């Protein structure tokens, strides 16, 4: 990593910060580079922390809600000839257009938000 930084400086880059993974060996690299390059900010990529937070939420007391929302979305998306058609019709009636029901992917933090937001909003509209 330090060789890359040296090469970048030779090419005229002005390095102000370096973002690394949160793995153990990256912490060691950050500590070493911090001593050698004190004018550069070395930070941990927060996406890993957000991903860990989402994984913890999926496995927490919200696990039942998460599983129900995910199972509902998966079942509707999988039944292309019956429930998906009916769900799409209800969406057109309620919103004037169809919405995509987002599946929940544990490694994608924004999929949880999309899955819950669309599922909850759609269920409220469907029951009316």
PDB file of C-alpha atoms in Angstrom:
ATOM      1  CA  UNK A   1       0.000   0.000   0.000  1.00  0.00           C
ATOM      2  CA  UNK A   2       2.812   2.367   0.842  1.00  0.00           C
ATOM      3  CA  UNK A   3       4.409   1.738  -2.561  1.00  0.00           C
ATOM      4  CA  UNK A   4       1.165   2.763  -4.241  1.00  0.00           C
ATOM      5  CA  UNK A   5       1.044   5.927  -2.146  1.00  0.00           C
ATOM      6  CA  UNK A   6       4.660   6.777  -3.055  1.00  0.00           C
ATOM      7  CA  UNK A   7       3.956   6.171  -6.756  1.00  0.00           C
ATOM      8  CA  UNK A   8       0.864   8.360  -6.559  1.00  0.00           C
ATOM      9  CA  UNK A   9       2.832  11.213  -4.985  1.00  0.00           C
ATOM     10  CA  UNK A  10       5.507  10.917  -7.696  1.00  0.00           C
ATOM     11  CA  UNK A  11       2.750  11.272 -10.292  1.00  0.00           C
ATOM     12  CA  UNK A  12       1.546  14.473  -8.632  1.00  0.00           C
ATOM     13  CA  UNK A  13      -1.321  13.187  -6.515  1.00  0.00           C
ATOM     14  CA  UNK A  14      -2.006  15.044  -3.278  1.00  0.00           C
ATOM     15  CA  UNK A  15      -3.083  12.328  -0.840  1.00  0.00           C
ATOM     16  CA  UNK A  16      -5.237  13.632   1.997  1.00  0.00           C
ATOM     17  CA  UNK A  17      -6.849  10.429   3.227  1.00  0.00           C
ATOM     18  CA  UNK A  18      -6.711   6.675   2.781  1.00  0.00           C
ATOM     19  CA  UNK A  19      -9.745   4.450   3.346  1.00  0.00           C
ATOM     20  CA  UNK A  20      -9.128   0.823   4.289  1.00  0.00           C
ATOM     21  CA  UNK A  21     -11.101  -2.265   5.130  1.00  0.00           C
ATOM     22  CA  UNK A  22     -11.855  -3.036   8.775  1.00  0.00           C
ATOM     23  CA  UNK A  23      -9.944  -6.341   8.806  1.00  0.00           C
ATOM     24  CA  UNK A  24      -7.254  -6.942  11.436  1.00  0.00           C
ATOM     25  CA  UNK A  25      -4.277  -6.668   9.097  1.00  0.00           C
ATOM     26  CA  UNK A  26      -5.634  -3.356   7.778  1.00  0.00           C
ATOM     27  CA  UNK A  27      -5.578  -1.989  11.322  1.00  0.00           C
ATOM     28  CA  UNK A  28      -1.901  -2.874  11.549  1.00  0.00           C
ATOM     29  CA  UNK A  29      -1.246  -1.202   8.194  1.00  0.00           C
ATOM     30  CA  UNK A  30      -3.071   1.938   9.368  1.00  0.00           C
ATOM     31  CA  UNK A  31      -0.971   2.106  12.553  1.00  0.00           C
ATOM     32  CA  UNK A  32       2.287   1.731  10.591  1.00  0.00           C
ATOM     33  CA  UNK A  33       1.281   4.232   7.912  1.00  0.00           C
ATOM     34  CA  UNK A  34       0.086   6.688  10.565  1.00  0.00           C
ATOM     35  CA  UNK A  35       3.621   6.799  11.983  1.00  0.00           C
ATOM     36  CA  UNK A  36       5.240   7.211   8.557  1.00  0.00           C
ATOM     37  CA  UNK A  37       2.621   9.529   7.023  1.00  0.00           C
ATOM     38  CA  UNK A  38       1.251  11.627   9.937  1.00  0.00           C
ATOM     39  CA  UNK A  39      -0.204  14.283   7.599  1.00  0.00           C
ATOM     40  CA  UNK A  40      -2.563  11.751   5.955  1.00  0.00           C
ATOM     41  CA  UNK A  41      -5.858  10.723   7.545  1.00  0.00           C
ATOM     42  CA  UNK A  42      -6.329   6.959   7.676  1.00  0.00           C
ATOM     43  CA  UNK A  43      -9.939   5.870   8.128  1.00  0.00           C
ATOM     44  CA  UNK A  44     -11.967   2.679   8.211  1.00  0.00           C
ATOM     45  CA  UNK A  45     -14.586   2.182   5.506  1.00  0.00           C
ATOM     46  CA  UNK A  46     -17.897   2.732   7.298  1.00  0.00           C
ATOM     47  CA  UNK A  47     -19.767   0.529   4.805  1.00  0.00           C
ATOM     48  CA  UNK A  48     -18.467  -2.505   6.689  1.00  0.00           C
ATOM     49  CA  UNK A  49     -19.873  -1.134   9.941  1.00  0.00           C
ATOM     50  CA  UNK A  50     -23.236  -0.405   8.303  1.00  0.00           C
ATOM     51  CA  UNK A  51     -23.262  -3.920   6.855  1.00  0.00           C
ATOM     52  CA  UNK A  52     -22.486  -5.393  10.291  1.00  0.00           C
ATOM     53  CA  UNK A  53     -25.262  -3.307  11.831  1.00  0.00           C
ATOM     54  CA  UNK A  54     -27.780  -4.576   9.267  1.00  0.00           C
ATOM     55  CA  UNK A  55     -26.714  -8.176   9.829  1.00  0.00           C
ATOM     56  CA  UNK A  56     -27.173  -7.677  13.576  1.00  0.00           C
ATOM     57  CA  UNK A  57     -30.638  -6.181  13.014  1.00  0.00           C
ATOM     58  CA  UNK A  58     -31.625  -9.092  10.783  1.00  0.00           C
ATOM     59  CA  UNK A  59     -30.639 -11.503  13.560  1.00  0.00           C
ATOM     60  CA  UNK A  60     -32.085  -9.449  16.440  1.00  0.00           C
ATOM     61  CA  UNK A  61     -35.587  -9.218  17.894  1.00  0.00           C
ATOM     62  CA  UNK A  62     -36.681  -7.954  14.472  1.00  0.00           C
ATOM     63  CA  UNK A  63     -35.768 -11.311  12.948  1.00  0.00           C
ATOM     64  CA  UNK A  64     -39.425 -12.423  12.836  1.00  0.00           C
ATOM     65  CA  UNK A  65     -40.527  -9.208  11.116  1.00  0.00           C
ATOM     66  CA  UNK A  66     -37.566  -9.421   8.747  1.00  0.00           C
ATOM     67  CA  UNK A  67     -38.333 -13.037   7.875  1.00  0.00           C
ATOM     68  CA  UNK A  68     -42.051 -12.350   7.359  1.00  0.00           C
ATOM     69  CA  UNK A  69     -41.404  -9.354   5.089  1.00  0.00           C
ATOM     70  CA  UNK A  70     -38.770 -11.256   3.140  1.00  0.00           C
ATOM     71  CA  UNK A  71     -40.932 -14.379   2.803  1.00  0.00           C
ATOM     72  CA  UNK A  72     -43.901 -12.287   1.649  1.00  0.00           C
ATOM     73  CA  UNK A  73     -41.876 -10.481  -1.014  1.00  0.00           C
ATOM     74  CA  UNK A  74     -40.273 -13.727  -2.195  1.00  0.00           C
ATOM     75  CA  UNK A  75     -43.635 -15.526  -2.379  1.00  0.00           C
ATOM     76  CA  UNK A  76     -45.303 -12.720  -4.345  1.00  0.00           C
ATOM     77  CA  UNK A  77     -42.360 -12.371  -6.737  1.00  0.00           C
ATOM     78  CA  UNK A  78     -42.203 -16.155  -7.260  1.00  0.00           C
ATOM     79  CA  UNK A  79     -45.905 -16.531  -8.108  1.00  0.00           C
ATOM     80  CA  UNK A  80     -45.767 -14.703 -11.415  1.00  0.00           C
ATOM     81  CA  UNK A  81     -49.079 -16.114 -12.664  1.00  0.00           C
ATOM     82  CA  UNK A  82     -51.310 -15.520  -9.607  1.00  0.00           C
ATOM     83  CA  UNK A  83     -50.286 -13.349  -6.647  1.00  0.00           C
ATOM     84  CA  UNK A  84     -47.824 -11.153  -8.517  1.00  0.00           C
ATOM     85  CA  UNK A  85     -50.463 -10.300 -11.123  1.00  0.00           C
ATOM     86  CA  UNK A  86     -52.984  -9.472  -8.387  1.00  0.00           C
ATOM     87  CA  UNK A  87     -50.409  -7.461  -6.424  1.00  0.00           C
ATOM     88  CA  UNK A  88     -49.480  -5.501  -9.548  1.00  0.00           C
ATOM     89  CA  UNK A  89     -53.152  -4.723 -10.194  1.00  0.00           C
ATOM     90  CA  UNK A  90     -53.593  -3.476  -6.610  1.00  0.00           C
ATOM     91  CA  UNK A  91     -50.481  -1.319  -7.039  1.00  0.00           C
ATOM     92  CA  UNK A  92     -51.857   0.194 -10.252  1.00  0.00           C
ATOM     93  CA  UNK A  93     -55.182   0.859  -8.496  1.00  0.00           C
ATOM     94  CA  UNK A  94     -53.500   2.407  -5.437  1.00  0.00           C
ATOM     95  CA  UNK A  95     -50.572   4.285  -6.999  1.00  0.00           C
ATOM     96  CA  UNK A  96     -51.323   4.467 -10.709  1.00  0.00           C
ATOM     97  CA  UNK A  97     -48.231   2.402 -11.500  1.00  0.00           C
ATOM     98  CA  UNK A  98     -46.500  -0.824 -10.451  1.00  0.00           C
ATOM     99  CA  UNK A  99     -43.804  -0.970  -7.811  1.00  0.00           C
ATOM    100  CA  UNK A 100     -41.026  -3.525  -7.703  1.00  0.00           C
ATOM    101  CA  UNK A 101     -41.074  -5.628  -4.537  1.00  0.00           C
ATOM    102  CA  UNK A 102     -37.457  -5.608  -3.338  1.00  0.00           C
ATOM    103  CA  UNK A 103     -36.037  -8.860  -2.031  1.00  0.00           C
ATOM    104  CA  UNK A 104     -33.992  -8.764   1.162  1.00  0.00           C
ATOM    105  CA  UNK A 105     -30.272  -9.397   0.732  1.00  0.00           C
ATOM    106  CA  UNK A 106     -28.352  -9.634   3.986  1.00  0.00           C
ATOM    107  CA  UNK A 107     -25.214  -8.144   2.449  1.00  0.00           C
ATOM    108  CA  UNK A 108     -26.996  -5.105   1.018  1.00  0.00           C
ATOM    109  CA  UNK A 109     -28.122  -2.718   3.763  1.00  0.00           C
ATOM    110  CA  UNK A 110     -30.367  -0.684   1.477  1.00  0.00           C
ATOM    111  CA  UNK A 111     -32.338  -3.786   0.436  1.00  0.00           C
ATOM    112  CA  UNK A 112     -33.728  -4.068   3.986  1.00  0.00           C
ATOM    113  CA  UNK A 113     -35.075  -0.526   3.812  1.00  0.00           C
ATOM    114  CA  UNK A 114     -36.561  -1.086   0.351  1.00  0.00           C
ATOM    115  CA  UNK A 115     -38.067  -4.444   1.333  1.00  0.00           C
ATOM    116  CA  UNK A 116     -39.711  -3.042   4.478  1.00  0.00           C
ATOM    117  CA  UNK A 117     -40.828   0.270   2.977  1.00  0.00           C
ATOM    118  CA  UNK A 118     -42.518  -1.265  -0.042  1.00  0.00           C
ATOM    119  CA  UNK A 119     -43.909  -4.251   1.875  1.00  0.00           C
ATOM    120  CA  UNK A 120     -45.405  -2.140   4.666  1.00  0.00           C
ATOM    121  CA  UNK A 121     -46.803   0.489   2.327  1.00  0.00           C
ATOM    122  CA  UNK A 122     -48.238  -2.105  -0.013  1.00  0.00           C
ATOM    123  CA  UNK A 123     -49.854  -4.144   2.776  1.00  0.00           C
ATOM    124  CA  UNK A 124     -51.534  -1.009   4.154  1.00  0.00           C
ATOM    125  CA  UNK A 125     -52.876  -0.109   0.695  1.00  0.00           C
ATOM    126  CA  UNK A 126     -53.972  -3.679  -0.082  1.00  0.00           C
ATOM    127  CA  UNK A 127     -56.025  -3.949   3.123  1.00  0.00           C
ATOM    128  CA  UNK A 128     -57.956  -0.722   2.414  1.00  0.00           C
TER     129      UNK A 128
END
